[in-house]
Amino acid sequence: MKTEQFGQTADGQKVTKYILSNKNSLKVSVIDLGATIVSIEVPGKDGRLRDVVLGYDDAADYLANDCYFGTIVGRNANRIAGGKVTLDGRTYQLEQNDNENNLHSGKNGFSSALWQLEEYDEHKIKLSYLSEDGVQDFPGNMKAYVTYTLTDQNELIIEYDAETDKTTVANFTNHSYFNLDGHDSGYVGKQELKIFTSLYTPVVDSKSIPTGSIASVSGTPLDFTKMKKIGKEIESDFDQIRFVNGYDHNYSLENDSRKLKQAARAKAAESGIGMDVYTDCPGIQLYTGNYISEHAGKNGATYGQRHGFCLETQYFPNSVNEENFLAPILKPEEKYHSQTRYCFYLN
Ligand code: BGC
């Protein structure tokens, strides 16, 4: 077991980094600030360890930037139209931090909280966070847990658990940006991706609120039903691509029954590193880092637009308001549980 200090929060609380490892030399580092994954080191085909997620060297950089590198997002990942949520007949106005909409729940959310350590050993870390009644304008005291497990089969399993004392929203994701050639390798356009569905939720315009329909990707640049280079059609003159400057779309996994199933596969030719994604969530957001501005990352790296891609497992964007979509509502008599697995291998 290994821990290191990782800087501090704005009010001077110590941030700690916890390292997980397995028998195949994989290493995953997690900090208690935002229950954030700060690195995932995987051996490439040349035997060299590559860190395949974007991140920073210090807590202060996580607090100063708004990319959500590796953080847990809650209580609600993605967008809510107008920042309005109606629960048990009462409407709550959330922060309007993305045009008139709410994105990733606004400030003071899961991603900037200092989580409590519940359990830690070489393969596993469990963290908890109490999001109090009224924080971010959500009702109910919500106790949330995130558990990361690194297995000897090279799977990183993320489990989410939560309970609440009032009906509220529960839609968590991990916001890691992957670059399977290494976090400092630049544009991810040559890396290949497959998404295991032909359905997605089109957005109305550049503000990225879904229309409410579920459409086929067939014949569009959003089609990743077969392995395809991420960059192949990223500049297409197709309205859904133009709206968001690349990919920033939710795919429907047709998973209302919440069974663990494969959602995506990605691979990089140069490192030989492949990754399979499994989840029990109804949706997965492909975001190609379209809005990463040029700035300094960990170990002297410079990051920029499209230097990483996210595969954010989630309920659909604005599902809290959209009748056609499964709603991410948690009631006091229920317990939330969800899991996503990122599995690494050599091609
Ligand atoms: C959203 C993007 C946003 C990014 C960083 C992603 O989940 O879909 O639109 O720019 O997070 O906040």
Tab-separated table of C-alpha atoms and ligand atoms in Angstrom:
chain	number	residue	atom	x	y	z
A	1	MET	CA	0.000	0.000	0.000
A	2	LYS	CA	1.287	3.397	-0.874
A	3	THR	CA	0.076	6.933	-0.172
A	4	GLU	CA	1.570	10.334	-0.969
A	5	GLN	CA	0.578	13.888	-0.202
A	6	PHE	CA	-0.901	15.611	-3.259
A	7	GLY	CA	-1.071	19.262	-2.245
A	8	GLN	CA	-4.017	20.801	-0.447
A	9	THR	CA	-7.477	22.290	-0.862
A	10	ALA	CA	-8.127	26.067	-0.954
A	11	ASP	CA	-8.814	26.009	2.810
A	12	GLY	CA	-5.603	24.135	3.570
A	13	GLN	CA	-6.839	20.561	3.980
A	14	LYS	CA	-4.335	17.902	2.996
A	15	VAL	CA	-5.093	15.959	-0.218
A	16	THR	CA	-3.810	12.370	-0.350
A	17	LYS	CA	-2.958	10.146	-3.283
A	18	TYR	CA	-3.581	6.388	-2.945
A	19	ILE	CA	-1.924	3.907	-5.280
A	20	LEU	CA	-3.462	0.624	-6.425
A	21	SER	CA	-1.392	-2.000	-8.217
A	22	ASN	CA	-1.714	-5.505	-9.596
A	23	LYS	CA	0.551	-8.431	-10.464
A	24	ASN	CA	0.894	-7.256	-14.100
A	25	SER	CA	2.508	-3.925	-13.109
A	26	LEU	CA	-0.647	-1.837	-13.724
A	27	LYS	CA	-0.926	1.103	-11.359
A	28	VAL	CA	-3.927	3.322	-10.702
A	29	SER	CA	-3.647	6.447	-8.540
A	30	VAL	CA	-6.663	8.063	-6.911
A	31	ILE	CA	-6.867	11.211	-4.799
A	32	ASP	CA	-9.492	11.953	-2.165
A	33	LEU	CA	-10.219	15.343	-3.814
A	34	GLY	CA	-13.165	14.574	-6.078
A	35	ALA	CA	-12.431	10.822	-5.729
A	36	THR	CA	-10.362	11.555	-8.830
A	37	ILE	CA	-8.343	9.110	-10.928
A	38	VAL	CA	-5.047	10.962	-11.443
A	39	SER	CA	-3.203	8.241	-13.369
A	40	ILE	CA	-3.668	4.800	-14.936
A	41	GLU	CA	-0.326	3.262	-15.863
A	42	VAL	CA	-0.484	0.333	-18.273
A	43	PRO	CA	2.423	-1.524	-19.924
A	44	GLY	CA	2.467	-1.035	-23.709
A	45	LYS	CA	3.668	-3.578	-26.274
A	46	ASP	CA	7.258	-2.359	-25.758
A	47	GLY	CA	6.939	-3.133	-22.045
A	48	ARG	CA	7.111	0.538	-21.077
A	49	LEU	CA	4.462	1.818	-18.656
A	50	ARG	CA	2.236	4.474	-20.220
A	51	ASP	CA	-0.036	6.695	-18.214
A	52	VAL	CA	-3.232	6.645	-20.291
A	53	VAL	CA	-5.293	9.411	-18.626
A	54	LEU	CA	-4.897	13.196	-18.576
A	55	GLY	CA	-4.305	14.827	-15.207
A	56	TYR	CA	-2.284	17.186	-13.052
A	57	ASP	CA	0.512	16.923	-10.483
A	58	ASP	CA	-1.159	18.881	-7.702
A	59	ALA	CA	-4.571	19.374	-6.089
A	60	ALA	CA	-4.470	23.108	-6.858
A	61	ASP	CA	-4.480	22.397	-10.614
A	62	TYR	CA	-7.591	20.218	-10.258
A	63	LEU	CA	-9.328	23.039	-8.388
A	64	ALA	CA	-8.236	25.704	-10.895
A	65	ASN	CA	-9.332	23.912	-14.091
A	66	ASP	CA	-12.804	22.991	-15.296
A	67	CYS	CA	-12.049	19.977	-17.519
A	68	TYR	CA	-13.057	17.452	-14.806
A	69	PHE	CA	-9.983	15.294	-15.598
A	70	GLY	CA	-10.656	11.918	-13.929
A	71	THR	CA	-13.102	13.276	-11.354
A	72	ILE	CA	-16.350	11.809	-10.116
A	73	VAL	CA	-19.269	13.960	-11.227
A	74	GLY	CA	-22.449	14.156	-9.120
A	75	ARG	CA	-25.164	14.396	-8.094
A	76	ASN	CA	-25.930	14.740	-11.772
A	77	ALA	CA	-23.497	14.164	-14.607
A	78	ASN	CA	-24.105	16.057	-17.864
A	79	ARG	CA	-26.785	18.657	-18.592
A	80	ILE	CA	-30.159	19.624	-17.174
A	81	ALA	CA	-32.239	21.992	-19.331
A	82	GLY	CA	-32.762	25.368	-17.674
A	83	GLY	CA	-31.166	23.895	-14.541
A	84	LYS	CA	-34.703	22.927	-13.452
A	85	VAL	CA	-35.632	19.679	-11.736
A	86	THR	CA	-39.079	18.759	-10.423
A	87	LEU	CA	-39.174	16.172	-7.632
A	88	ASP	CA	-42.229	15.166	-5.594
A	89	GLY	CA	-44.115	18.098	-7.142
A	90	ARG	CA	-41.583	20.745	-6.170
A	91	THR	CA	-39.302	22.489	-8.688
A	92	TYR	CA	-35.678	23.114	-7.779
A	93	GLN	CA	-33.573	25.682	-9.624
A	94	LEU	CA	-29.966	24.543	-9.971
A	95	GLU	CA	-27.039	26.706	-10.954
A	96	GLN	CA	-27.142	27.785	-14.624
A	97	ASN	CA	-23.440	27.327	-15.317
A	98	ASP	CA	-23.583	26.347	-19.006
A	99	ASN	CA	-25.614	28.924	-20.939
A	100	GLU	CA	-29.014	28.730	-19.234
A	101	ASN	CA	-28.475	25.060	-18.400
A	102	ASN	CA	-26.833	23.134	-15.604
A	103	LEU	CA	-23.688	21.152	-16.447
A	104	HIS	CA	-22.217	18.507	-14.114
A	105	SER	CA	-24.301	19.931	-11.236
A	106	GLY	CA	-22.409	23.244	-10.953
A	107	LYS	CA	-19.859	24.251	-8.363
A	108	ASN	CA	-19.326	22.632	-4.953
A	109	GLY	CA	-20.152	19.219	-6.371
A	110	PHE	CA	-18.708	15.761	-5.980
A	111	SER	CA	-15.682	16.638	-8.109
A	112	SER	CA	-14.367	19.365	-5.807
A	113	ALA	CA	-15.248	17.755	-2.462
A	114	LEU	CA	-12.698	16.116	-0.203
A	115	TRP	CA	-13.932	12.531	0.171
A	116	GLN	CA	-13.477	10.381	3.284
A	117	LEU	CA	-11.430	7.220	3.212
A	118	GLU	CA	-13.530	4.146	4.070
A	119	GLU	CA	-11.269	1.261	2.989
A	120	TYR	CA	-7.904	0.918	1.303
A	121	ASP	CA	-5.663	-1.943	0.319
A	122	GLU	CA	-3.338	-2.600	-2.601
A	123	HIS	CA	-6.203	-3.511	-4.975
A	124	LYS	CA	-9.071	-1.435	-3.735
A	125	ILE	CA	-10.071	1.956	-2.390
A	126	LYS	CA	-13.489	3.011	-1.124
A	127	LEU	CA	-14.283	6.697	-0.535
A	128	SER	CA	-17.431	8.377	0.746
A	129	TYR	CA	-18.957	11.836	0.582
A	130	LEU	CA	-21.976	13.295	2.346
A	131	SER	CA	-23.670	15.779	0.050
A	132	GLU	CA	-25.904	17.681	2.455
A	133	ASP	CA	-29.538	18.682	1.947
A	134	GLY	CA	-29.552	21.828	-0.212
A	135	VAL	CA	-25.971	21.577	-1.459
A	136	GLN	CA	-26.024	22.585	-5.132
A	137	ASP	CA	-29.764	23.146	-4.510
A	138	PHE	CA	-30.570	19.428	-4.600
A	139	PRO	CA	-32.941	18.111	-1.905
A	140	GLY	CA	-31.946	15.436	0.609
A	141	ASN	CA	-28.850	14.408	2.500
A	142	MET	CA	-27.132	12.050	0.112
A	143	LYS	CA	-24.370	9.707	1.245
A	144	ALA	CA	-22.386	8.527	-1.756
A	145	TYR	CA	-19.638	5.933	-2.033
A	146	VAL	CA	-17.201	5.267	-4.839
A	147	THR	CA	-15.091	2.109	-4.877
A	148	TYR	CA	-12.221	1.548	-7.286
A	149	THR	CA	-10.914	-2.014	-7.622
A	150	LEU	CA	-7.937	-2.983	-9.770
A	151	THR	CA	-8.031	-6.723	-10.487
A	152	ASP	CA	-5.271	-9.047	-11.657
A	153	GLN	CA	-7.268	-9.353	-14.905
A	154	ASN	CA	-6.367	-5.676	-15.571
A	155	GLU	CA	-9.889	-4.400	-14.940
A	156	LEU	CA	-10.499	-1.127	-13.167
A	157	ILE	CA	-13.953	-1.548	-11.629
A	158	ILE	CA	-15.768	1.591	-10.499
A	159	GLU	CA	-18.745	1.032	-8.214
A	160	TYR	CA	-21.109	3.769	-7.151
A	161	ASP	CA	-23.438	3.460	-4.148
A	162	ALA	CA	-25.715	6.078	-2.665
A	163	GLU	CA	-28.644	6.653	-0.346
A	164	THR	CA	-30.738	9.704	0.435
A	165	ASP	CA	-33.327	10.875	2.974
A	166	LYS	CA	-35.423	12.790	0.376
A	167	THR	CA	-36.205	12.008	-3.241
A	168	THR	CA	-33.330	13.366	-5.314
A	169	VAL	CA	-31.232	12.979	-8.461
A	170	ALA	CA	-28.544	10.258	-8.646
A	171	ASN	CA	-26.544	10.138	-11.860
A	172	PHE	CA	-22.821	9.727	-11.327
A	173	THR	CA	-19.963	9.300	-13.753
A	174	ASN	CA	-16.205	9.221	-13.858
A	175	HIS	CA	-14.833	11.864	-16.195
A	176	SER	CA	-11.464	10.346	-17.201
A	177	TYR	CA	-9.941	11.508	-20.491
A	178	PHE	CA	-8.141	8.603	-22.142
A	179	ASN	CA	-5.201	8.759	-24.484
A	180	LEU	CA	-4.123	5.153	-25.007
A	181	ASP	CA	-0.731	6.133	-26.443
A	182	GLY	CA	-0.033	8.051	-23.232
A	183	HIS	CA	-1.473	11.235	-21.735
A	184	ASP	CA	1.275	13.345	-23.348
A	185	SER	CA	0.841	11.973	-26.900
A	186	GLY	CA	-1.328	14.751	-28.319
A	187	TYR	CA	-4.317	14.406	-30.640
A	188	VAL	CA	-6.260	11.134	-30.238
A	189	GLY	CA	-7.599	11.118	-33.825
A	190	LYS	CA	-5.621	8.027	-34.877
A	191	GLN	CA	-6.929	5.904	-32.005
A	192	GLU	CA	-9.783	3.587	-32.874
A	193	LEU	CA	-13.141	3.264	-31.216
A	194	LYS	CA	-16.171	1.021	-31.346
A	195	ILE	CA	-19.405	1.797	-29.492
A	196	PHE	CA	-21.727	-1.171	-29.028
A	197	THR	CA	-24.956	0.459	-30.145
A	198	SER	CA	-26.453	2.111	-33.212
A	199	LEU	CA	-28.553	4.579	-31.231
A	200	TYR	CA	-27.808	8.048	-29.898
A	201	THR	CA	-29.675	11.061	-28.526
A	202	PRO	CA	-29.368	14.001	-30.955
A	203	VAL	CA	-29.049	17.482	-29.467
A	204	VAL	CA	-31.098	20.557	-30.379
A	205	ASP	CA	-28.170	22.926	-30.943
A	206	SER	CA	-24.743	23.909	-29.635
A	207	LYS	CA	-26.085	24.052	-26.072
A	208	SER	CA	-26.252	20.233	-26.165
A	209	ILE	CA	-29.683	19.555	-24.707
A	210	PRO	CA	-31.167	16.398	-26.313
A	211	THR	CA	-34.203	16.767	-28.563
A	212	GLY	CA	-35.777	13.847	-26.693
A	213	SER	CA	-35.653	11.500	-29.660
A	214	ILE	CA	-33.462	8.434	-30.015
A	215	ALA	CA	-31.960	8.283	-33.506
A	216	SER	CA	-29.946	5.831	-35.561
A	217	VAL	CA	-26.264	6.567	-36.178
A	218	SER	CA	-26.465	4.766	-39.510
A	219	GLY	CA	-25.073	6.837	-42.368
A	220	THR	CA	-23.819	9.562	-40.002
A	221	PRO	CA	-20.352	10.400	-38.603
A	222	LEU	CA	-21.647	9.255	-35.213
A	223	ASP	CA	-21.557	5.653	-36.399
A	224	PHE	CA	-18.974	3.753	-34.334
A	225	THR	CA	-20.661	0.353	-34.698
A	226	LYS	CA	-17.439	-0.865	-36.349
A	227	MET	CA	-13.909	0.002	-35.201
A	228	LYS	CA	-13.168	3.468	-36.647
A	229	LYS	CA	-10.464	6.076	-36.141
A	230	ILE	CA	-11.810	8.779	-33.817
A	231	GLY	CA	-10.538	11.478	-36.191
A	232	LYS	CA	-11.940	9.980	-39.385
A	233	GLU	CA	-15.154	12.036	-39.478
A	234	ILE	CA	-14.599	14.446	-36.595
A	235	GLU	CA	-14.510	17.444	-38.955
A	236	SER	CA	-17.643	16.413	-40.915
A	237	ASP	CA	-20.098	18.992	-42.070
A	238	PHE	CA	-22.921	17.323	-40.138
A	239	ASP	CA	-25.023	19.482	-37.825
A	240	GLN	CA	-24.577	17.269	-34.725
A	241	ILE	CA	-20.788	17.428	-35.155
A	242	ARG	CA	-20.745	21.147	-35.963
A	243	PHE	CA	-22.864	22.029	-32.902
A	244	VAL	CA	-20.234	20.720	-30.470
A	245	ASN	CA	-17.034	20.944	-32.494
A	246	GLY	CA	-16.519	17.187	-32.681
A	247	TYR	CA	-18.060	14.387	-30.625
A	248	ASP	CA	-19.929	15.257	-27.432
A	249	HIS	CA	-22.901	12.926	-27.678
A	250	ASN	CA	-24.758	10.401	-25.600
A	251	TYR	CA	-25.293	6.924	-27.005
A	252	SER	CA	-28.189	4.768	-25.842
A	253	LEU	CA	-27.045	1.353	-24.662
A	254	GLU	CA	-30.676	0.133	-24.602
A	255	ASN	CA	-30.068	-0.869	-21.024
A	256	ASP	CA	-33.132	0.131	-19.007
A	257	SER	CA	-32.816	-3.208	-17.177
A	258	ARG	CA	-29.383	-2.106	-15.921
A	259	LYS	CA	-27.421	-5.273	-16.820
A	260	LEU	CA	-23.623	-5.107	-17.043
A	261	LYS	CA	-22.791	-5.132	-20.763
A	262	GLN	CA	-20.055	-4.046	-23.112
A	263	ALA	CA	-20.443	-0.423	-24.168
A	264	ALA	CA	-17.218	0.443	-25.988
A	265	ARG	CA	-13.792	-0.707	-27.156
A	266	ALA	CA	-10.825	1.529	-27.944
A	267	LYS	CA	-7.296	0.856	-29.109
A	268	ALA	CA	-4.085	2.641	-29.990
A	269	ALA	CA	-1.775	1.160	-32.611
A	270	GLU	CA	1.435	2.770	-31.403
A	271	SER	CA	1.340	1.617	-27.755
A	272	GLY	CA	-0.676	-1.508	-28.559
A	273	ILE	CA	-2.941	-0.711	-25.594
A	274	GLY	CA	-6.616	-1.628	-25.887
A	275	MET	CA	-9.482	-0.859	-23.519
A	276	ASP	CA	-12.950	-2.374	-23.198
A	277	VAL	CA	-15.704	-0.560	-21.327
A	278	TYR	CA	-18.550	-2.370	-19.581
A	279	THR	CA	-21.371	-0.697	-17.709
A	280	ASP	CA	-24.851	-1.187	-16.327
A	281	CYS	CA	-25.764	2.438	-17.158
A	282	PRO	CA	-28.356	3.288	-19.841
A	283	GLY	CA	-26.028	5.652	-21.712
A	284	ILE	CA	-22.454	6.574	-22.543
A	285	GLN	CA	-21.206	10.014	-23.551
A	286	LEU	CA	-18.427	10.168	-26.101
A	287	TYR	CA	-16.625	13.476	-25.576
A	288	THR	CA	-13.493	14.110	-27.627
A	289	GLY	CA	-12.024	16.909	-25.519
A	290	ASN	CA	-13.218	19.551	-27.979
A	291	TYR	CA	-12.983	22.281	-25.361
A	292	ILE	CA	-9.610	21.467	-23.767
A	293	SER	CA	-7.679	24.701	-24.123
A	294	GLU	CA	-3.898	24.574	-24.342
A	295	HIS	CA	-2.531	24.273	-20.813
A	296	ALA	CA	0.020	22.456	-18.664
A	297	GLY	CA	-0.689	18.927	-17.449
A	298	LYS	CA	1.214	16.451	-15.303
A	299	ASN	CA	4.893	15.606	-15.768
A	300	GLY	CA	5.556	18.607	-18.008
A	301	ALA	CA	2.925	17.667	-20.629
A	302	THR	CA	1.057	20.306	-22.599
A	303	TYR	CA	-2.560	19.407	-23.296
A	304	GLY	CA	-4.792	20.830	-26.005
A	305	GLN	CA	-7.964	20.297	-27.977
A	306	ARG	CA	-8.799	16.585	-28.518
A	307	HIS	CA	-5.801	15.250	-26.614
A	308	GLY	CA	-8.082	12.823	-24.773
A	309	PHE	CA	-11.472	11.165	-25.176
A	310	CYS	CA	-14.037	10.467	-22.478
A	311	LEU	CA	-16.419	7.536	-22.354
A	312	GLU	CA	-18.702	8.734	-19.574
A	313	THR	CA	-21.224	6.109	-18.499
A	314	GLN	CA	-24.410	7.776	-17.299
A	315	TYR	CA	-28.165	8.290	-17.494
A	316	PHE	CA	-29.025	10.284	-20.614
A	317	PRO	CA	-28.485	14.073	-20.533
A	318	ASN	CA	-31.548	15.927	-19.218
A	319	SER	CA	-33.158	12.556	-18.405
A	320	VAL	CA	-34.538	14.137	-15.252
A	321	ASN	CA	-36.905	16.195	-17.442
A	322	GLU	CA	-37.368	14.002	-20.484
A	323	GLU	CA	-40.277	11.559	-20.415
A	324	ASN	CA	-38.763	9.319	-23.104
A	325	PHE	CA	-35.627	8.726	-21.040
A	326	LEU	CA	-35.139	6.585	-17.934
A	327	ALA	CA	-35.081	9.047	-15.010
A	328	PRO	CA	-32.145	9.117	-12.570
A	329	ILE	CA	-34.268	9.496	-9.458
A	330	LEU	CA	-33.362	8.011	-6.080
A	331	LYS	CA	-35.963	7.667	-3.320
A	332	PRO	CA	-35.277	7.296	0.415
A	333	GLU	CA	-36.451	3.662	0.408
A	334	GLU	CA	-34.045	2.777	-2.432
A	335	LYS	CA	-30.312	2.181	-2.629
A	336	TYR	CA	-28.382	3.320	-5.679
A	337	HIS	CA	-25.821	0.948	-7.097
A	338	SER	CA	-24.049	1.096	-10.433
A	339	GLN	CA	-20.809	-0.147	-11.905
A	340	THR	CA	-18.534	0.549	-14.857
A	341	ARG	CA	-15.414	-1.389	-15.811
A	342	TYR	CA	-12.448	-0.213	-17.863
A	343	CYS	CA	-10.456	-3.288	-18.906
A	344	PHE	CA	-6.959	-2.983	-20.397
A	345	TYR	CA	-5.120	-5.392	-22.673
A	346	LEU	CA	-2.490	-5.528	-25.416
A	347	ASN	CA	-3.648	-5.851	-29.016
B	1	BGC	C1	-19.519	17.444	-21.553
B	1	BGC	C2	-18.825	18.525	-22.353
B	1	BGC	C3	-18.024	19.391	-21.402
B	1	BGC	C4	-17.064	18.534	-20.635
B	1	BGC	C5	-16.267	19.294	-19.596
B	1	BGC	C6	-18.473	16.644	-20.849
B	1	BGC	O1	-19.094	15.662	-20.075
B	1	BGC	O2	-20.322	16.612	-22.362
B	1	BGC	O3	-19.760	19.286	-23.074
B	1	BGC	O4	-17.327	20.383	-22.118
B	1	BGC	O5	-17.760	17.510	-19.974
B	1	BGC	O6	-17.097	19.940	-18.705
